[in-house]
Amino acid sequence: MKAETHLKAQRAAASVSHDEALKARLAKNTKLAAAYVQAALQDGDQAAYLLALRRVAEARGGMAQVAKAAGVSRESLYRTLSKGGNPRLTTLTAVLQASGLALSVHAKPGVTRAKSR
């Protein structure tokens, strides 16, 4: 009987998509959500960053709730966080805050000043 229950649990787990499993983890763990968004931002790919932020927004309340808390329409939020989105800093900051995150700036290791031209 235990083996049958275990097999059913494995089948149920296998039927959950990768995105749904990720969203469930992001919803439960704010530190993971922050690290996920930060890793996407550090890669320097804006589309990847916007996708990561969209997944976090979906996980941490849903797009409608995050849009309302950020002071933008749901449609505008979807457009802003799309692959071709070009969000304003104020919108990004508001979406991060509505998702329980904050933007911060850190010194880049090994860089002491800007290079002159």
Short mmCIF file of C-alpha atoms in Angstrom, two decimals:
data_model
loop_
_atom_site.label_atom_id
_atom_site.label_comp_id
_atom_site.label_asym_id
_atom_site.label_seq_id
_atom_site.Cartn_x
_atom_site.Cartn_y
_atom_site.Cartn_z
CA MET A 1 0.00 0.00 0.00
CA LYS A 2 2.82 2.43 0.82
CA ALA A 3 4.46 1.82 -2.56
CA GLU A 4 1.17 2.60 -4.32
CA THR A 5 0.79 5.86 -2.38
CA HIS A 6 4.39 6.80 -3.18
CA LEU A 7 3.82 6.06 -6.88
CA LYS A 8 0.70 8.27 -6.91
CA ALA A 9 2.67 11.08 -5.27
CA GLN A 10 5.41 10.74 -7.89
CA ARG A 11 2.86 10.89 -10.70
CA ALA A 12 1.25 13.98 -9.18
CA ALA A 13 4.65 15.66 -8.83
CA ALA A 14 5.56 14.76 -12.40
CA SER A 15 2.36 16.36 -13.70
CA VAL A 16 3.36 19.76 -12.29
CA SER A 17 5.15 21.85 -14.90
CA HIS A 18 8.56 23.34 -14.24
CA ASP A 19 7.05 26.86 -14.30
CA GLU A 20 4.36 25.94 -11.78
CA ALA A 21 6.90 24.30 -9.47
CA LEU A 22 9.15 27.37 -9.73
CA LYS A 23 6.25 29.74 -9.03
CA ALA A 24 5.29 27.71 -5.96
CA ARG A 25 8.85 27.98 -4.63
CA LEU A 26 9.04 31.71 -5.43
CA ALA A 27 5.72 32.31 -3.67
CA LYS A 28 6.95 30.68 -0.46
CA ASN A 29 10.50 32.02 -0.31
CA THR A 30 11.22 35.75 -0.59
CA LYS A 31 14.99 35.22 -0.48
CA LEU A 32 14.75 32.79 -3.39
CA ALA A 33 12.61 35.28 -5.33
CA ALA A 34 15.18 38.02 -4.73
CA ALA A 35 18.08 35.77 -5.77
CA TYR A 36 16.17 34.65 -8.89
CA VAL A 37 15.53 38.23 -10.04
CA GLN A 38 19.07 39.32 -9.13
CA ALA A 39 20.64 36.46 -11.10
CA ALA A 40 18.59 37.38 -14.16
CA LEU A 41 19.60 41.03 -13.81
CA GLN A 42 23.29 40.19 -13.45
CA ASP A 43 23.21 38.24 -16.71
CA GLY A 44 22.62 41.55 -18.48
CA ASP A 45 19.79 40.21 -20.65
CA GLN A 46 16.81 42.54 -20.27
CA ALA A 47 14.35 39.98 -21.64
CA ALA A 48 15.51 37.40 -19.07
CA TYR A 49 15.25 39.96 -16.27
CA LEU A 50 11.72 40.94 -17.29
CA LEU A 51 10.69 37.27 -17.51
CA ALA A 52 12.10 36.62 -14.04
CA LEU A 53 10.27 39.63 -12.63
CA ARG A 54 7.06 38.49 -14.34
CA ARG A 55 7.36 35.00 -12.83
CA VAL A 56 7.93 36.49 -9.40
CA ALA A 57 4.92 38.81 -9.81
CA GLU A 58 2.76 35.86 -10.89
CA ALA A 59 3.97 33.82 -7.93
CA ARG A 60 3.69 36.53 -5.30
CA GLY A 61 0.06 37.53 -5.66
CA GLY A 62 -0.69 37.33 -9.35
CA MET A 63 -0.43 39.93 -12.07
CA ALA A 64 -3.72 41.67 -11.24
CA GLN A 65 -2.86 42.09 -7.56
CA VAL A 66 0.72 43.19 -8.23
CA ALA A 67 -0.46 45.63 -10.92
CA LYS A 68 -2.97 47.17 -8.52
CA ALA A 69 -0.37 47.49 -5.76
CA ALA A 70 2.12 48.97 -8.24
CA GLY A 71 -0.41 51.49 -9.53
CA VAL A 72 -0.54 50.24 -13.12
CA SER A 73 -3.17 48.36 -15.11
CA ARG A 74 -2.88 44.61 -15.47
CA GLU A 75 -2.58 44.99 -19.25
CA SER A 76 0.18 47.55 -18.83
CA LEU A 77 2.04 45.25 -16.46
CA TYR A 78 1.87 42.34 -18.92
CA ARG A 79 3.14 44.63 -21.70
CA THR A 80 5.87 46.09 -19.47
CA LEU A 81 7.16 42.66 -18.43
CA SER A 82 6.94 41.16 -21.92
CA LYS A 83 10.04 40.18 -23.92
CA GLY A 84 10.01 43.49 -25.77
CA GLY A 85 9.00 45.55 -22.74
CA ASN A 86 10.82 48.76 -21.95
CA PRO A 87 9.75 49.63 -18.42
CA ARG A 88 10.49 52.85 -16.61
CA LEU A 89 12.54 52.68 -13.43
CA THR A 90 9.54 53.89 -11.41
CA THR A 91 7.45 51.00 -12.75
CA LEU A 92 10.17 48.44 -12.02
CA THR A 93 10.57 49.76 -8.50
CA ALA A 94 6.82 49.66 -7.90
CA VAL A 95 6.52 46.10 -9.24
CA LEU A 96 9.43 44.93 -7.11
CA GLN A 97 7.89 46.52 -4.01
CA ALA A 98 4.47 45.03 -4.79
CA SER A 99 6.20 41.63 -5.05
CA GLY A 100 7.90 42.03 -1.67
CA LEU A 101 11.30 42.95 -3.12
CA ALA A 102 13.43 46.08 -3.40
CA LEU A 103 16.03 47.41 -5.80
CA SER A 104 19.51 47.99 -4.39
CA VAL A 105 22.88 49.01 -5.79
CA HIS A 106 26.23 47.50 -4.80
CA ALA A 107 29.80 48.34 -5.73
CA LYS A 108 31.16 46.09 -8.46
CA PRO A 109 34.07 44.02 -7.08
CA GLY A 110 37.46 45.19 -8.28
CA VAL A 111 36.26 48.53 -9.66
CA THR A 112 37.32 51.63 -7.75
CA ARG A 113 36.29 54.38 -10.18
CA ALA A 114 34.89 54.92 -13.64
CA LYS A 115 37.29 54.69 -16.55
CA SER A 116 38.07 57.99 -18.25
CA ARG A 117 37.81 58.36 -22.00
#
